Amino acid sequence: MYKRSFLQKLEYKFSRYAIHNLMTYIVGGMAIFFIASFTFPLGYYVFTFDFVAIMQGEFWRVLTFIFLPPNMSMIFIIFALYFYWLIGTALEREWGAFKFNVFYLCGMIGTIIAGLITGFATNFYLNLSLFLAFAILFPNFEIMIFFILPVKIKWLAYLNIAFLLFMLFFDSWPGRVALLVSISNVVLFFGKDFIDRIKQYHRKAQWQRKARKR
């Protein structure tokens, strides 16, 4: 008899509450905050996660940092937001709205909780978790570097993993907590697959060793 996973049980009960086209709203929020940061004095700062300011009543910071744009360059932001929209909508198309909502929500809640504990929170690693999930599901997807050089997304993912390992060793402990918690959704969604692959590789190696001894 087919047995539903925990996530499938949740989807069966709560899928009607899923936000469809979630990445469109997130990217739209980033675009609005990007414009607002130029319109209002110190606009960017009032949206960042600041534990002291939150404790003084600026509660909006608990959420608004999620929508901070990845870059303040007028040219770069167009391509960055389009890329985030591309990978987010691809993940939602692959998983369905509910599962994508859960993936993003896990990373977001983890980031906020870590920020309230350590005093530091950034949406950088949360956005990076989307990229890693996309690279796992679509490793051979190609992007054009500088509109000239085609590169498969998996190679960029390897570079980002190397960067994450570097930051894990050399960043401050609040930064390390933010890193680990923000990408925990990748572990939750793909950890079992990685373990199964390792087990499969181990069984194959054992079979090959036995075959050579015969």
Coordinates of N, CA and C in Angstrom, one line a residue:
M1 N 0.8 -1.2 0.0 CA 0.0 0.0 0.0 C 0.9 1.2 0.0
Y2 N 0.5 2.2 -0.9 CA 1.3 3.5 -1.0 C 1.2 4.3 0.3
K3 N 2.3 4.7 0.8 CA 2.3 5.5 2.1 C 2.8 6.9 1.8
R4 N 1.9 7.9 2.2 CA 2.3 9.3 1.9 C 3.4 9.7 2.9
S5 N 4.3 10.6 2.4 CA 5.3 11.2 3.2 C 4.6 12.3 4.0
F6 N 5.3 12.8 5.0 CA 4.8 13.8 5.9 C 4.4 15.1 5.1
L7 N 5.3 15.4 4.1 CA 5.0 16.6 3.3 C 3.8 16.4 2.4
Q8 N 3.6 15.2 1.9 CA 2.5 14.9 1.1 C 1.2 15.0 1.9
K9 N 1.2 14.6 3.2 CA 0.1 14.7 4.0 C -0.3 16.1 4.3
L10 N 0.7 17.0 4.5 CA 0.5 18.4 4.7 C -0.1 19.0 3.4
E11 N 0.4 18.6 2.3 CA -0.1 19.1 1.0 C -1.5 18.7 0.8
Y12 N -1.9 17.5 1.2 CA -3.3 17.1 1.0 C -4.2 17.9 1.9
K13 N -3.8 18.3 3.1 CA -4.7 19.1 4.0 C -4.6 20.6 3.7
F14 N -3.5 21.1 3.3 CA -3.4 22.6 3.3 C -3.0 23.2 1.9
S15 N -3.0 22.4 0.9 CA -2.6 22.9 -0.4 C -3.5 24.0 -0.9
R16 N -4.7 24.1 -0.5 CA -5.6 25.2 -0.9 C -5.1 26.6 -0.4
Y17 N -4.3 26.5 0.6 CA -3.8 27.8 1.2 C -2.5 28.2 0.6
A18 N -1.9 27.5 -0.4 CA -0.6 27.8 -1.0 C -0.7 29.1 -1.8
I19 N 0.3 29.8 -1.7 CA 0.4 31.1 -2.5 C 1.0 30.7 -3.9
H20 N 0.2 30.9 -4.9 CA 0.7 30.6 -6.3 C 1.5 31.8 -6.8
N21 N 2.5 31.5 -7.6 CA 3.4 32.5 -8.2 C 4.1 33.3 -7.1
L22 N 4.5 32.6 -6.0 CA 5.2 33.2 -4.9 C 6.4 34.0 -5.3
M23 N 7.2 33.5 -6.2 CA 8.4 34.2 -6.5 C 8.1 35.5 -7.2
T24 N 7.0 35.6 -7.9 CA 6.7 36.9 -8.5 C 6.4 37.9 -7.5
Y25 N 5.8 37.6 -6.4 CA 5.6 38.5 -5.3 C 6.9 38.9 -4.6
I26 N 7.8 37.9 -4.4 CA 9.0 38.2 -3.8 C 9.9 39.1 -4.6
V27 N 10.0 38.8 -5.9 CA 10.8 39.6 -6.8 C 10.2 41.0 -6.9
G28 N 8.8 41.1 -7.0 CA 8.1 42.3 -7.1 C 8.4 43.2 -5.8
G29 N 8.4 42.5 -4.7 CA 8.8 43.2 -3.4 C 10.2 43.8 -3.5
M30 N 11.1 43.0 -4.0 CA 12.5 43.4 -4.1 C 12.6 44.7 -5.0
A31 N 11.9 44.6 -6.1 CA 11.9 45.8 -7.0 C 11.3 47.0 -6.4
I32 N 10.3 46.9 -5.6 CA 9.7 48.0 -4.9 C 10.6 48.6 -3.8
F33 N 11.3 47.7 -3.1 CA 12.2 48.1 -2.1 C 13.4 48.8 -2.7
F34 N 13.8 48.3 -3.9 CA 15.0 48.9 -4.6 C 14.6 50.3 -4.9
I35 N 13.5 50.6 -5.5 CA 13.1 51.9 -5.8 C 12.9 52.8 -4.6
A36 N 12.3 52.2 -3.5 CA 12.1 52.9 -2.3 C 13.4 53.4 -1.7
S37 N 14.5 52.5 -1.8 CA 15.7 52.9 -1.2 C 16.4 54.1 -1.8
F38 N 16.0 54.4 -3.1 CA 16.5 55.7 -3.7 C 15.5 56.8 -3.4
T39 N 14.3 56.5 -3.1 CA 13.3 57.6 -2.9 C 13.3 58.2 -1.5
F40 N 13.5 57.4 -0.5 CA 13.5 57.8 0.9 C 14.9 57.9 1.4
P41 N 15.2 58.9 2.2 CA 16.6 59.0 2.9 C 16.8 57.8 3.8
L42 N 17.9 57.2 3.7 CA 18.3 56.0 4.5 C 17.2 54.9 4.3
G43 N 16.6 54.8 3.1 CA 15.6 53.9 2.8 C 16.0 52.4 3.0
Y44 N 17.2 52.1 2.5 CA 17.7 50.7 2.5 C 17.8 50.3 4.0
Y45 N 18.4 51.2 4.8 CA 18.7 50.8 6.2 C 17.4 50.5 7.0
V46 N 16.3 51.2 6.8 CA 15.1 51.0 7.6 C 14.4 49.7 7.3
F47 N 14.9 49.0 6.2 CA 14.3 47.7 5.9 C 15.2 46.5 6.4
T48 N 16.4 46.8 6.8 CA 17.3 45.7 7.2 C 16.9 45.1 8.5
F49 N 17.5 43.9 8.7 CA 17.2 43.3 10.0 C 18.2 43.9 11.0
D50 N 17.6 44.5 12.0 CA 18.4 45.2 13.1 C 17.7 44.8 14.4
F51 N 18.4 43.9 15.2 CA 17.8 43.4 16.4 C 17.4 44.4 17.4
V52 N 18.3 45.4 17.6 CA 18.1 46.5 18.6 C 16.9 47.3 18.1
A53 N 16.8 47.6 16.9 CA 15.7 48.4 16.4 C 14.4 47.6 16.5
I54 N 14.4 46.3 16.3 CA 13.2 45.5 16.4 C 12.7 45.5 17.8
M55 N 13.7 45.4 18.8 CA 13.3 45.4 20.2 C 12.8 46.8 20.6
Q56 N 13.1 47.8 19.8 CA 12.6 49.1 20.1 C 11.2 49.4 19.4
G57 N 10.7 48.4 18.8 CA 9.4 48.6 18.2 C 9.3 48.6 16.7
E58 N 10.4 48.5 16.0 CA 10.4 48.5 14.5 C 10.2 47.1 14.0
F59 N 9.1 46.5 14.3 CA 8.8 45.1 14.0 C 8.8 44.7 12.6
W60 N 8.6 45.7 11.7 CA 8.6 45.4 10.3 C 9.9 44.8 9.8
R61 N 11.0 45.1 10.5 CA 12.3 44.6 10.0 C 12.4 43.1 10.1
V62 N 11.5 42.4 10.9 CA 11.6 41.0 11.0 C 11.2 40.4 9.6
L63 N 10.5 41.1 8.8 CA 10.1 40.5 7.5 C 10.7 41.3 6.3
T64 N 10.8 42.6 6.5 CA 11.2 43.4 5.3 C 12.6 43.1 4.7
F65 N 13.5 42.6 5.6 CA 14.8 42.2 5.1 C 14.8 41.1 4.0
I66 N 13.7 40.3 4.1 CA 13.6 39.3 3.1 C 13.5 39.9 1.7
F67 N 12.9 41.1 1.5 CA 12.7 41.7 0.2 C 13.8 42.6 -0.2
L68 N 14.9 42.7 0.6 CA 16.0 43.6 0.2 C 16.6 43.1 -1.1
P69 N 16.8 44.0 -2.1 CA 17.4 43.6 -3.4 C 18.8 43.1 -3.2
P70 N 19.3 42.1 -4.0 CA 20.6 41.6 -3.9 C 21.7 42.5 -4.3
N71 N 21.4 43.6 -5.0 CA 22.4 44.5 -5.4 C 21.8 45.9 -5.6
M72 N 22.6 46.9 -5.5 CA 22.0 48.3 -5.7 C 22.4 48.9 -7.0
S73 N 23.0 48.1 -7.9 CA 23.3 48.5 -9.2 C 22.1 48.6 -10.1
M74 N 21.8 49.7 -10.8 CA 20.6 49.8 -11.6 C 20.6 48.8 -12.7
I75 N 21.8 48.5 -13.3 CA 21.8 47.6 -14.4 C 21.8 46.1 -13.9
F76 N 22.6 45.8 -12.9 CA 22.6 44.5 -12.4 C 21.3 44.0 -11.8
I77 N 20.6 44.9 -11.2 CA 19.3 44.5 -10.5 C 18.3 43.8 -11.4
I78 N 18.3 44.3 -12.7 CA 17.3 43.8 -13.7 C 17.6 42.3 -13.9
F79 N 18.9 42.0 -14.1 CA 19.2 40.6 -14.4 C 19.1 39.7 -13.2
A80 N 19.5 40.3 -12.0 CA 19.4 39.5 -10.8 C 18.0 39.2 -10.5
L81 N 17.1 40.1 -10.6 CA 15.7 39.8 -10.3 C 15.0 38.9 -11.3
Y82 N 15.4 39.0 -12.5 CA 14.9 38.1 -13.5 C 15.4 36.7 -13.2
F83 N 16.7 36.6 -12.8 CA 17.2 35.2 -12.6 C 16.5 34.6 -11.4
Y84 N 16.3 35.4 -10.3 CA 15.5 34.9 -9.1 C 14.1 34.4 -9.5
W85 N 13.5 35.2 -10.4 CA 12.1 34.9 -10.8 C 12.2 33.6 -11.6
L86 N 13.2 33.5 -12.5 CA 13.3 32.3 -13.3 C 13.4 31.0 -12.5
I87 N 14.4 31.0 -11.5 CA 14.6 29.8 -10.8 C 13.4 29.5 -9.8
G88 N 12.8 30.6 -9.3 CA 11.7 30.4 -8.4 C 10.5 29.8 -9.1
T89 N 10.2 30.3 -10.2 CA 9.0 29.8 -11.0 C 9.3 28.4 -11.5
A90 N 10.6 28.1 -11.8 CA 10.9 26.8 -12.3 C 10.7 25.7 -11.2
L91 N 11.1 26.1 -9.9 CA 10.9 25.2 -8.8 C 9.4 25.0 -8.5
E92 N 8.7 26.1 -8.6 CA 7.2 26.0 -8.3 C 6.6 25.1 -9.4
R93 N 7.0 25.2 -10.6 CA 6.5 24.4 -11.7 C 6.8 22.9 -11.5
E94 N 8.0 22.7 -11.0 CA 8.5 21.3 -10.8 C 7.8 20.7 -9.6
W95 N 7.7 21.4 -8.5 CA 7.2 20.9 -7.2 C 5.7 21.1 -7.0
G96 N 5.2 22.2 -7.6 CA 3.8 22.6 -7.2 C 3.9 23.8 -6.2
A97 N 2.9 24.6 -6.1 CA 2.9 25.8 -5.3 C 3.1 25.4 -3.8
F98 N 2.4 24.4 -3.3 CA 2.5 24.1 -1.9 C 3.9 23.8 -1.5
K99 N 4.6 22.8 -2.2 CA 5.9 22.4 -1.8 C 6.9 23.5 -1.9
F100 N 6.8 24.4 -2.9 CA 7.7 25.5 -3.1 C 7.5 26.5 -1.9
N101 N 6.2 26.7 -1.6 CA 5.9 27.6 -0.4 C 6.6 27.0 0.9
V102 N 6.5 25.7 1.1 CA 7.1 25.1 2.3 C 8.6 25.3 2.2
F103 N 9.2 25.1 1.1 CA 10.7 25.2 0.9 C 11.1 26.6 1.3
Y104 N 10.4 27.6 0.7 CA 10.8 29.0 1.0 C 10.5 29.4 2.4
L105 N 9.4 28.9 2.9 CA 9.0 29.3 4.3 C 9.9 28.7 5.3
C106 N 10.4 27.5 5.1 CA 11.3 26.8 6.0 C 12.6 27.7 6.1
G107 N 13.1 28.1 5.0 CA 14.3 28.9 5.0 C 14.1 30.3 5.6
M108 N 13.0 30.9 5.3 CA 12.7 32.2 5.8 C 12.5 32.2 7.3
I109 N 11.7 31.2 7.9 CA 11.5 31.1 9.3 C 12.8 30.8 10.0
G110 N 13.5 29.9 9.5 CA 14.8 29.6 10.1 C 15.7 30.8 10.2
T111 N 15.8 31.6 9.1 CA 16.6 32.8 9.0 C 16.1 33.8 10.1
I112 N 14.8 34.0 10.2 CA 14.3 34.9 11.2 C 14.6 34.5 12.6
I113 N 14.4 33.2 12.9 CA 14.7 32.7 14.3 C 16.2 32.8 14.6
A114 N 17.0 32.5 13.6 CA 18.5 32.6 13.9 C 18.8 34.1 14.1
G115 N 18.2 35.0 13.4 CA 18.4 36.4 13.5 C 18.0 36.9 14.9
L116 N 16.9 36.4 15.4 CA 16.4 36.8 16.8 C 17.3 36.3 17.9
I117 N 18.0 35.2 17.6 CA 18.9 34.6 18.6 C 20.3 35.2 18.5
T118 N 20.8 35.4 17.3 CA 22.2 35.9 17.2 C 22.2 37.4 16.9
G119 N 21.1 38.0 16.5 CA 21.1 39.4 16.2 C 21.5 39.7 14.8
F120 N 21.8 38.7 14.0 CA 22.2 38.9 12.6 C 21.3 38.1 11.6
A121 N 20.8 38.7 10.6 CA 20.0 38.0 9.6 C 20.2 38.6 8.2
T122 N 20.3 37.8 7.2 CA 20.4 38.3 5.8 C 19.6 37.4 4.9
N123 N 19.1 37.9 3.8 CA 18.4 37.1 2.8 C 19.4 36.5 1.8
F124 N 20.7 36.7 1.9 CA 21.6 36.2 0.9 C 21.6 34.7 0.8
Y125 N 21.7 34.1 2.0 CA 21.8 32.6 2.0 C 20.5 32.0 1.7
L126 N 19.4 32.7 2.0 CA 18.0 32.2 1.7 C 17.9 32.2 0.2
N127 N 18.3 33.2 -0.5 CA 18.2 33.3 -1.9 C 19.2 32.3 -2.6
L128 N 20.3 32.1 -1.9 CA 21.3 31.1 -2.5 C 20.7 29.7 -2.4
S129 N 19.8 29.4 -1.4 CA 19.2 28.1 -1.2 C 18.3 27.8 -2.4
L130 N 17.7 28.8 -2.9 CA 16.8 28.7 -4.2 C 17.7 28.3 -5.3
F131 N 18.8 28.9 -5.4 CA 19.8 28.6 -6.5 C 20.3 27.2 -6.4
L132 N 20.6 26.7 -5.2 CA 21.1 25.4 -5.1 C 20.1 24.3 -5.4
A133 N 18.8 24.6 -5.0 CA 17.7 23.7 -5.3 C 17.5 23.6 -6.8
F134 N 17.6 24.7 -7.4 CA 17.4 24.8 -8.9 C 18.5 24.0 -9.6
A135 N 19.8 24.1 -9.1 CA 20.9 23.4 -9.7 C 20.8 21.9 -9.5
I136 N 20.3 21.5 -8.3 CA 20.1 20.1 -8.1 C 19.1 19.5 -9.0
L137 N 18.0 20.2 -9.3 CA 16.9 19.7 -10.1 C 17.2 19.8 -11.6
F138 N 17.9 20.9 -11.9 CA 18.2 21.2 -13.4 C 19.7 21.4 -13.6
P139 N 20.6 20.4 -13.3 CA 22.0 20.6 -13.3 C 22.6 21.1 -14.7
N140 N 21.9 20.7 -15.7 CA 22.4 21.0 -17.1 C 21.8 22.2 -17.7
F141 N 21.1 23.0 -16.9 CA 20.5 24.2 -17.4 C 21.7 25.2 -17.7
E142 N 21.7 25.8 -18.8 CA 22.8 26.7 -19.2 C 22.4 28.2 -19.1
I143 N 23.3 29.0 -18.6 CA 23.2 30.4 -18.6 C 24.4 31.0 -19.3
M144 N 24.2 32.2 -19.9 CA 25.2 32.9 -20.6 C 25.9 33.9 -19.8
I145 N 27.2 33.6 -19.4 CA 28.0 34.6 -18.7 C 28.4 35.7 -19.6
F146 N 28.1 36.9 -19.2 CA 28.4 38.1 -20.0 C 27.8 38.0 -21.4
F147 N 26.7 37.2 -21.5 CA 26.0 37.1 -22.7 C 26.8 36.4 -23.8
I148 N 27.9 35.8 -23.4 CA 28.8 35.1 -24.4 C 29.1 33.7 -24.1
L149 N 29.5 33.4 -22.8 CA 30.0 32.1 -22.4 C 28.9 31.3 -21.8
P150 N 28.5 30.2 -22.5 CA 27.5 29.3 -21.9 C 28.1 28.4 -20.8
V151 N 27.5 28.4 -19.6 CA 27.9 27.6 -18.5 C 26.8 26.9 -17.9
K152 N 27.0 25.6 -17.6 CA 25.9 24.8 -17.0 C 25.8 25.2 -15.5
I153 N 24.6 25.2 -15.0 CA 24.3 25.8 -13.7 C 25.0 24.9 -12.6
K154 N 25.3 23.7 -12.9 CA 25.9 22.8 -11.8 C 27.3 23.3 -11.5
W155 N 28.0 23.8 -12.5 CA 29.4 24.3 -12.2 C 29.3 25.6 -11.3
L156 N 28.4 26.4 -11.5 CA 28.2 27.6 -10.7 C 27.8 27.1 -9.3
A157 N 27.0 26.1 -9.2 CA 26.6 25.5 -7.9 C 27.8 25.0 -7.1
Y158 N 28.7 24.4 -7.8 CA 30.0 23.9 -7.1 C 30.8 25.1 -6.6
L159 N 30.8 26.2 -7.3 CA 31.6 27.3 -6.8 C 30.9 27.9 -5.6
N160 N 29.5 27.9 -5.6 CA 28.8 28.5 -4.5 C 28.9 27.6 -3.3
I161 N 29.0 26.3 -3.5 CA 29.2 25.3 -2.3 C 30.6 25.5 -1.7
A162 N 31.6 25.8 -2.6 CA 32.9 26.1 -2.1 C 32.9 27.4 -1.3
F163 N 32.2 28.3 -1.8 CA 32.1 29.6 -1.0 C 31.4 29.4 0.3
L164 N 30.3 28.6 0.4 CA 29.6 28.3 1.6 C 30.6 27.6 2.6
L165 N 31.4 26.7 2.1 CA 32.3 26.0 3.0 C 33.3 26.9 3.6
F166 N 33.8 27.9 2.7 CA 34.7 28.9 3.1 C 34.1 29.7 4.2
M167 N 32.9 30.2 4.0 CA 32.2 31.1 5.0 C 31.9 30.3 6.3
L168 N 31.7 29.0 6.2 CA 31.4 28.2 7.3 C 32.6 28.1 8.3
F169 N 33.8 28.2 7.7 CA 35.0 28.1 8.5 C 35.5 29.5 9.0
F170 N 35.3 30.5 8.2 CA 35.9 31.8 8.5 C 35.0 32.9 8.8
D171 N 33.7 32.7 8.7 CA 32.7 33.8 9.1 C 32.6 33.8 10.6
S172 N 31.9 34.9 11.1 CA 31.6 35.0 12.5 C 30.6 33.9 12.9
W173 N 30.4 33.6 14.2 CA 29.4 32.6 14.5 C 28.0 33.0 14.2
P174 N 27.6 34.3 14.3 CA 26.2 34.6 13.8 C 26.1 34.4 12.3
G175 N 27.2 34.7 11.6 CA 27.1 34.4 10.1 C 27.0 32.9 9.8
R176 N 27.7 32.1 10.6 CA 27.6 30.7 10.4 C 26.3 30.1 10.7
V177 N 25.6 30.6 11.8 CA 24.3 30.2 12.1 C 23.3 30.6 11.0
A178 N 23.5 31.8 10.5 CA 22.6 32.3 9.4 C 22.7 31.4 8.2
L179 N 24.0 31.1 7.9 CA 24.3 30.2 6.7 C 23.6 28.9 6.9
L180 N 23.9 28.2 8.0 CA 23.4 26.8 8.2 C 21.8 26.8 8.2
V181 N 21.2 27.7 8.9 CA 19.8 27.7 9.0 C 19.1 28.1 7.7
S182 N 19.7 29.0 7.0 CA 19.1 29.5 5.7 C 19.1 28.4 4.6
I183 N 20.1 27.5 4.6 CA 20.1 26.4 3.6 C 19.6 25.1 4.2
S184 N 19.1 25.1 5.4 CA 18.6 23.9 6.0 C 17.4 23.3 5.1
N185 N 16.7 24.2 4.4 CA 15.6 23.7 3.6 C 16.2 22.8 2.5
V186 N 17.4 23.1 2.0 CA 18.0 22.3 1.0 C 18.3 20.9 1.5
V187 N 18.8 20.8 2.8 CA 19.1 19.6 3.4 C 17.8 18.8 3.7
L188 N 16.7 19.5 4.1 CA 15.4 18.8 4.4 C 14.8 18.2 3.1
F189 N 14.9 19.0 2.0 CA 14.3 18.5 0.8 C 15.2 17.5 0.0
F190 N 16.5 17.6 0.1 CA 17.3 16.8 -0.8 C 18.3 15.8 0.0
G191 N 18.2 16.0 1.4 CA 19.1 15.2 2.2 C 19.0 13.7 2.0
K192 N 17.7 13.2 1.9 CA 17.5 11.8 1.8 C 18.0 11.3 0.4
D193 N 17.8 12.1 -0.6 CA 18.3 11.7 -1.9 C 19.9 11.6 -1.9
F194 N 20.5 12.5 -1.2 CA 22.0 12.4 -1.1 C 22.4 11.2 -0.4
I195 N 21.7 10.9 0.7 CA 22.1 9.7 1.5 C 21.8 8.4 0.6
D196 N 20.7 8.4 -0.1 CA 20.4 7.2 -0.9 C 21.5 7.1 -2.0
R197 N 22.0 8.2 -2.6 CA 23.0 8.1 -3.6 C 24.3 7.6 -3.0
I198 N 24.6 8.0 -1.8 CA 25.9 7.6 -1.1 C 25.8 6.1 -0.9
K199 N 24.6 5.6 -0.4 CA 24.4 4.2 -0.1 C 24.5 3.4 -1.4
Q200 N 23.9 3.9 -2.5 CA 24.0 3.2 -3.8 C 25.4 3.1 -4.3
Y201 N 26.2 4.2 -4.1 CA 27.6 4.2 -4.5 C 28.4 3.2 -3.7
H202 N 28.1 3.2 -2.4 CA 28.8 2.2 -1.5 C 28.5 0.8 -1.9
R203 N 27.2 0.5 -2.2 CA 26.8 -0.9 -2.6 C 27.5 -1.3 -3.9
K204 N 27.5 -0.3 -4.8 CA 28.2 -0.6 -6.1 C 29.7 -0.8 -6.0
A205 N 30.3 -0.1 -5.1 CA 31.7 -0.3 -4.8 C 32.0 -1.7 -4.2
Q206 N 31.1 -2.0 -3.3 CA 31.3 -3.3 -2.6 C 31.1 -4.5 -3.7
W207 N 30.1 -4.3 -4.5 CA 29.9 -5.3 -5.6 C 31.0 -5.4 -6.5
Q208 N 31.6 -4.3 -6.9 CA 32.8 -4.3 -7.8 C 34.0 -5.0 -7.1
R209 N 34.2 -4.7 -5.8 CA 35.3 -5.4 -5.1 C 35.1 -6.9 -5.0
K210 N 33.9 -7.3 -4.8 CA 33.6 -8.8 -4.7 C 33.8 -9.4 -6.1
A211 N 33.4 -8.7 -7.1 CA 33.5 -9.2 -8.5 C 35.0 -9.4 -8.9
R212 N 35.8 -8.5 -8.4 CA 37.3 -8.6 -8.7 C 37.9 -9.7 -8.0
K213 N 37.4 -10.1 -6.8 CA 38.0 -11.2 -6.0 C 37.6 -12.6 -6.6
R214 N 36.6 -12.6 -7.4 CA 36.1 -13.9 -8.0 C 37.1 -14.5 -9.0

